[in-house]
Amino acid sequence: MRRFLRPGHDPVRERLKRDLFQFNKTVEHGFPHQPSALGYSPFLRLMAIGTRSGAIKLYGAPGVEFMGLHEENNTVMQIHFIPDQCQLVTLLDDNSLHLWSLKQHGGASELQEEHRFTLKGPPGSPPSATQVTAVLPHSSREVLYLGTESGNIFVVELPSFRVLEDRTITPEAVLQRIPEDNCNRRSCELVEALREHPKNPDQILIGYSRGLIVLWDLQNNKATHHFLGSQQLENLYWQRDGSKFISCHYDGSYTQWPVSSDNRQPEPLENTVPYGPFPCKAISKIYWQTTKNGLPYIIFQGGMPRASYGDRHSISVIHGSQQTAFDFTSRVIDFFIIFSSDPAAEFDDPSALVVLAEEELVVIDLKSAGWPAVHPPYLASLHCSAITCSHHVSNIPLKLWERIISAGSKQNIHYSSMPWPIDGGTNIAPDPPQRDLLLTGHEDGTVRFWDASGVCLHLLYKLSTVRVFLTDADPNDNMNTLGEDEWPPLRKVGTFDPYSDDPRLGIQKIYLCKYSGYLAVAGTAGQVLVMELNDEDAEHVVDHAEADLLQDQEGYRWKGHEKLKTRDGPVQFEAGFQPFVLVQCQPPAVVTSLALHSEWKLVAFGTSHGFGLFDHQQKRLVFVKCTLHPSDQLALEGPLSRVKSLKKSLRQSFRRIRRSRVSSRKRRGGGGNASEVQEANAKFDQDALQEMELAPVQRKIEARSAEDSFTGFVRTLYFADTFLRDSSRHCPSLWAGTNGGTVYAFCLRVPPAERRMDEPVRAEQAKEIQLMHRAPVVGILVLDGRSTPLPEPLEVAHDLSKSPDMQGSHQLLVVSEEQFKVFTLPKVSSKLKLKLTALEGCRVRKVTVANFGSCKTDDYSENDLAVLTNLGDIQIISLPFLKLQIRYPCIRKEDVSGIASCVFTKYGQGFYLISPSEFERFSLSTKWLVEPRCIVDMPELTSNNHVHNRSGTENAARKS
């Protein structure tokens, strides 16, 4: 009965656990998934982005971030800041309005939802009567004007959202002031735009879908002017002095209208079709910005010729003789212009164009010659090419950090040097305690280096491996080159490019040594590149070596993709990480594991066929080991094989069923002469006995057969200097764990430094461990005499870690999907184990050693295992006694891609993809916490300040 008793409760340890462990989801890095609306406050200098899932995110100066989530999870259609207030209003696709406020709490600002409201019509009225299509927050900050599909304009009081029915502007009231021969009732259907007069807050401009535009006097409740457009209206924009406004239309034209002081019927000053005379796409939004030199900036979305450019997503900028159509690779959601918000200023003087596309944020500097893009400090398009793997490196040395930044700055010479123009709020978070890198591998063969030290995930440097290989695309191609007479003058902007030249280029594994500057990357077609950091451009030959992982096997034929063809002769590389050797695995299967030991100058790699060791100093293959089982036919098909054998999968499934039936009959004794009743009773008794034996502590686990597919798949590789042959001498070693539960250990003889180039590295297999349940091995770790994990290569040499204890006996920890098991070294006898699957019903997906420091004292820290399971839970398990410390739910178990993308840091933080473009950052430590902490103060109001949100987001967002 002892195993049913609960373990003793240790209050001291429980108190210590509270000082060490705490789970927090801290910040979302990257670009919001499926953005749907954009807003900007020139008063607060904050930008807001809404998404289809109901999230709303505010951004200001780097580090100033806020997030809110509507309970309804409906699409955010429009965002409008209340003029001169720390408030904004959102409109969702269920026609509900929500008021949000930035309020200070605990010394920092927080985004809180204050009220919600849904406009309701009289009983029996159709839904279109109150379907909101346009929102205007009035500069008085007291009311909202809501235009609807029915043509009614309702007035709603703020912040109570009470409808002021006596101030409703009805189509009938509008039509009373307009001659009957010009309009009818249908002219006042669907309000497209509402704009407040920039100089007179008692007048608003009402634009109806069919082309009628009315200037409405709020004081006298009447129309003072009406304007008749011949085309369907898309949007309106006031010029700064209020003497003219611009309307843009469905046929790709825009029109200037004068506003006279008398009641004469105005005629349009000019009607322009920028890309005519052929049929053009609609201009959905327009700005007319005045400047000191007299030439206005005309900026509009759309308007391109339908026949040739109907599929382009463009925003055009015209300034005198300069004209550029910025071409985006994803759909434009909305845009706004940053210009002078001082009401006393005579001119707009625009400085930046901010464009929210579906997959990225692009900012264009309108002050500099050529209108270059501005490098964003946040909202990075992580998925400009699909992310295929991630690698985190903590506490980067300053010298390496500066060299990476230097290489990245040489890549960014085409970006504008202007400061980030969206700079509202103040970041009050403490400076990051160390420099951290997050490396992401991508489908197009690139590796991106991100500054992951703080709240903003900022791109430092981009490495491309394409130059080593021959592909269809020329790396020197420039998509932005234009002929002198090309029309329209398109210019591609942004970094989002979802199309890969060759899927074999995809990066699958990354390993960076922060002390030596060596980097190893491995790809989809069995390519392993070893690189070193060079501060200058260089041209050199990349050495090649082949590793045939099927050397001793006969009768196997690879059915997957071919290897990548390499370039002959010297290759030109830009400053940064430059490859000096390429190891090509044969067959060219996906590289599934990678390890680099920069002190021994060795790199180990594994695929579904086996693993190998390469000496990158002598550029020589040390050995290869085939791990393929005779039944591993699927391992020879490859992930990109065009023929996926459904018959083979079904055949294997039926074989498994037959095997399980045969084995169950054998367990029952196979009594063929016994009656069916006796056999059924015996089966019932045995099943009941097994259930009694296992309940309630352990679940039954089916042992895996050696014939299951992919047993030779190498899951993990690990270098260690430990005792492998006897307890008196330690030596370098390489450990490999496979999908079939096998652990291989090789003794390595690395020559001393003075003879390193003269003598070869030698390897000899010393151990082979087969786990009983054949569960995949996901982690291997050696603990020294103090039960501390062995330090990283060169960590001791840089005085950043104590030398490992070589006096006491070492221990080997093998982590499989189902259990943790500790063996003594060098005898490899079982010492301790924790059956995770049997006890918890889950499987290990990711495991790493993390250092947890106490938040109460700097003197105490400990190493534990951080474990992610297939259920999305994170468990912290103590070393070396394998005691479960705490469990946190982190990722939904249905989110398979999120679980697969998770990466832990060395100090108890982690990242995982919540969408193709966003990392969720979390912390398990009380001491290491990176989260936004910022404050937004109300700027001082100037007299007669009627600057209001003229971004006109409603039309573009609604039409999208």
Coordinates of C-alpha atoms in Angstrom, one line a residue, residues 387-607:
I387 CA 9.5 29.7 -40.2
T388 CA 10.8 26.2 -40.2
C389 CA 12.8 26.1 -37.0
S390 CA 14.0 28.3 -34.1
H391 CA 17.1 28.4 -31.9
H392 CA 17.7 30.6 -28.8
V393 CA 21.1 31.7 -27.4
S394 CA 21.3 33.5 -24.1
N395 CA 23.8 36.0 -22.8
I396 CA 25.7 36.8 -26.0
P397 CA 29.2 38.3 -25.5
L398 CA 29.4 42.0 -26.4
K399 CA 32.0 41.5 -29.1
L400 CA 29.9 38.9 -31.0
W401 CA 26.8 41.1 -30.5
E402 CA 28.6 44.1 -32.0
R403 CA 29.9 42.1 -35.0
I404 CA 26.4 40.8 -35.8
I405 CA 25.0 44.3 -35.6
S406 CA 27.8 45.6 -37.8
A407 CA 27.0 42.9 -40.5
G408 CA 23.3 43.7 -40.3
S409 CA 23.9 47.5 -40.6
K410 CA 25.7 46.9 -43.9
Q411 CA 22.5 45.1 -45.2
N412 CA 20.3 48.0 -44.1
I413 CA 22.0 50.8 -46.1
H414 CA 18.9 51.1 -48.4
Y415 CA 16.7 51.9 -45.4
S416 CA 15.9 55.5 -44.2
S417 CA 17.8 56.9 -41.3
M418 CA 14.8 58.8 -39.9
P419 CA 13.7 58.1 -36.3
W420 CA 10.7 55.9 -35.8
P421 CA 7.8 58.3 -36.4
I422 CA 5.2 56.5 -34.1
D423 CA 6.8 57.5 -30.8
G424 CA 3.9 58.0 -28.2
G425 CA 4.2 56.9 -24.6
T426 CA 7.2 56.2 -22.5
N427 CA 8.8 52.8 -21.9
I428 CA 9.5 52.4 -18.2
A429 CA 10.5 48.8 -18.2
P430 CA 14.0 48.1 -16.8
D431 CA 16.8 47.5 -19.3
P432 CA 17.3 43.9 -20.3
P433 CA 19.8 42.2 -18.0
Q434 CA 21.6 40.5 -20.9
R435 CA 21.8 40.2 -24.7
D436 CA 19.7 37.4 -26.1
L437 CA 19.4 36.1 -29.7
L438 CA 16.5 34.3 -31.3
L439 CA 17.5 32.7 -34.6
T440 CA 14.7 31.6 -37.0
G441 CA 15.3 29.3 -39.9
H442 CA 13.1 29.8 -43.0
E443 CA 11.7 28.0 -46.0
D444 CA 13.7 30.1 -48.4
G445 CA 17.1 29.1 -47.0
T446 CA 17.6 32.2 -44.8
V447 CA 18.4 32.5 -41.1
R448 CA 17.3 35.7 -39.3
F449 CA 19.0 36.9 -36.1
W450 CA 16.5 38.7 -33.8
D451 CA 17.3 40.8 -30.7
A452 CA 15.2 38.9 -28.2
S453 CA 16.6 40.8 -25.1
G454 CA 13.5 43.0 -24.5
V455 CA 9.9 43.6 -25.4
C456 CA 10.6 44.5 -29.1
L457 CA 11.8 41.6 -31.3
H458 CA 14.1 43.5 -33.6
L459 CA 15.9 42.1 -36.7
L460 CA 19.6 42.5 -36.4
Y461 CA 20.9 40.5 -39.4
K462 CA 19.8 38.2 -42.2
L463 CA 21.9 35.3 -43.4
S464 CA 21.1 33.6 -46.7
T465 CA 22.5 30.1 -47.7
V466 CA 21.2 30.3 -51.3
R467 CA 24.5 31.6 -52.8
V468 CA 26.2 28.2 -52.1
F469 CA 23.7 26.4 -54.3
L470 CA 22.5 26.6 -57.9
T471 CA 18.8 27.6 -57.9
D472 CA 16.3 29.0 -60.5
A473 CA 16.6 32.5 -59.0
D474 CA 19.6 34.7 -59.4
P475 CA 20.5 36.2 -56.1
N476 CA 21.6 39.4 -57.9
D477 CA 18.1 39.9 -59.3
N478 CA 16.5 43.2 -58.2
M479 CA 12.8 43.2 -58.3
N480 CA 12.7 47.0 -57.8
T481 CA 14.5 48.0 -61.0
L482 CA 12.3 50.0 -63.2
G483 CA 12.6 51.1 -66.8
E484 CA 12.8 54.8 -67.4
D485 CA 9.5 54.9 -69.2
E486 CA 7.6 52.2 -67.3
W487 CA 4.1 53.1 -66.5
P488 CA 2.6 52.9 -63.9
P489 CA 5.8 53.6 -62.0
L490 CA 5.6 50.5 -59.7
R491 CA 8.1 49.9 -56.9
K492 CA 8.0 46.8 -54.8
V493 CA 8.2 47.4 -51.0
G494 CA 8.1 45.3 -47.9
T495 CA 9.8 42.0 -47.0
F496 CA 6.9 39.5 -47.1
D497 CA 7.7 36.9 -49.8
P498 CA 5.9 33.6 -49.1
Y499 CA 7.3 31.9 -52.3
S500 CA 10.4 29.8 -52.0
D501 CA 12.6 29.2 -55.0
D502 CA 13.2 25.6 -53.9
P503 CA 11.7 23.9 -50.8
R504 CA 15.0 21.9 -50.4
L505 CA 16.6 25.1 -49.3
G506 CA 14.5 25.2 -46.1
I507 CA 16.5 25.4 -42.8
Q508 CA 15.7 22.6 -40.3
K509 CA 18.4 22.9 -37.6
I510 CA 20.6 25.7 -36.3
Y511 CA 23.4 25.7 -33.8
L512 CA 25.4 28.8 -32.8
C513 CA 28.5 28.8 -30.6
K514 CA 28.4 32.3 -28.9
Y515 CA 32.1 32.0 -27.8
S516 CA 33.8 31.1 -31.0
G517 CA 31.4 32.6 -33.6
Y518 CA 30.9 29.3 -35.4
L519 CA 27.5 28.6 -36.8
A520 CA 26.1 25.3 -38.2
V521 CA 22.9 25.2 -40.2
A522 CA 21.3 22.1 -41.7
G523 CA 18.5 21.9 -44.3
T524 CA 15.8 19.9 -45.9
A525 CA 18.0 18.2 -48.6
G526 CA 20.6 16.8 -46.2
Q527 CA 22.9 19.9 -46.5
V528 CA 25.0 20.9 -43.4
L529 CA 26.8 24.2 -43.6
V530 CA 29.5 25.2 -41.1
M531 CA 30.2 29.0 -41.0
E532 CA 32.4 31.5 -39.3
L533 CA 31.9 35.2 -38.8
N534 CA 33.8 37.6 -41.1
D535 CA 33.5 41.3 -40.7
E536 CA 34.3 42.0 -44.4
D537 CA 32.9 40.8 -47.8
A538 CA 34.9 37.9 -49.1
E539 CA 35.1 35.5 -52.1
H540 CA 36.2 32.0 -51.5
V541 CA 35.6 28.4 -52.4
V542 CA 33.3 26.4 -50.1
D543 CA 34.8 22.9 -49.5
H544 CA 32.5 19.9 -50.1
A545 CA 32.3 16.6 -48.4
E546 CA 29.8 13.7 -48.7
A547 CA 28.5 11.5 -45.9
D548 CA 27.0 8.3 -47.2
L549 CA 24.8 7.1 -44.4
L550 CA 23.8 3.8 -46.1
Q551 CA 27.4 2.6 -46.6
D552 CA 26.9 -0.9 -45.2
Q553 CA 23.3 -1.4 -46.4
E554 CA 22.3 -3.1 -49.6
G555 CA 19.1 -3.1 -51.5
Y556 CA 18.0 0.4 -50.4
R557 CA 16.9 2.9 -53.0
W558 CA 16.2 6.6 -52.1
K559 CA 12.8 7.7 -53.6
G560 CA 12.8 11.3 -52.3
H561 CA 14.2 14.6 -53.7
E562 CA 17.6 15.0 -55.1
K563 CA 20.4 16.9 -53.4
L564 CA 20.9 20.6 -54.2
K565 CA 23.5 21.4 -56.9
T566 CA 26.4 23.5 -55.7
R567 CA 28.2 26.3 -57.4
D568 CA 31.7 25.6 -58.8
G569 CA 34.5 27.9 -58.0
P570 CA 34.7 30.8 -55.6
V571 CA 31.5 32.3 -54.3
Q572 CA 31.0 36.0 -53.2
F573 CA 29.7 36.4 -49.7
E574 CA 28.8 39.6 -47.9
A575 CA 30.0 40.5 -44.4
G576 CA 28.6 38.3 -41.7
F577 CA 28.5 34.5 -41.3
Q578 CA 30.2 32.9 -44.3
P579 CA 30.1 29.2 -45.1
F580 CA 33.5 27.5 -45.4
V581 CA 32.5 23.8 -45.7
L582 CA 29.4 21.9 -46.9
V583 CA 28.7 18.4 -45.7
Q584 CA 26.1 16.6 -48.0
C585 CA 24.2 13.7 -46.4
Q586 CA 23.4 10.8 -48.8
P587 CA 20.5 10.0 -49.1
P588 CA 19.7 13.8 -49.1
A589 CA 17.0 13.5 -46.4
V590 CA 16.0 16.1 -43.9
V591 CA 18.6 16.7 -41.2
T592 CA 16.8 15.9 -38.0
S593 CA 19.5 16.7 -35.4
L594 CA 22.6 18.8 -35.2
A595 CA 25.4 19.4 -32.6
L596 CA 28.5 21.6 -32.8
H597 CA 31.5 21.5 -30.5
S598 CA 33.6 24.5 -31.3
E599 CA 36.5 23.6 -28.9
W600 CA 37.0 20.2 -30.6
K601 CA 36.1 21.7 -34.1
L602 CA 33.5 18.9 -34.7
V603 CA 30.0 18.9 -36.0
A604 CA 27.6 16.0 -35.7
F605 CA 24.5 15.6 -37.8
G606 CA 21.7 13.0 -38.0
T607 CA 18.9 12.1 -40.5

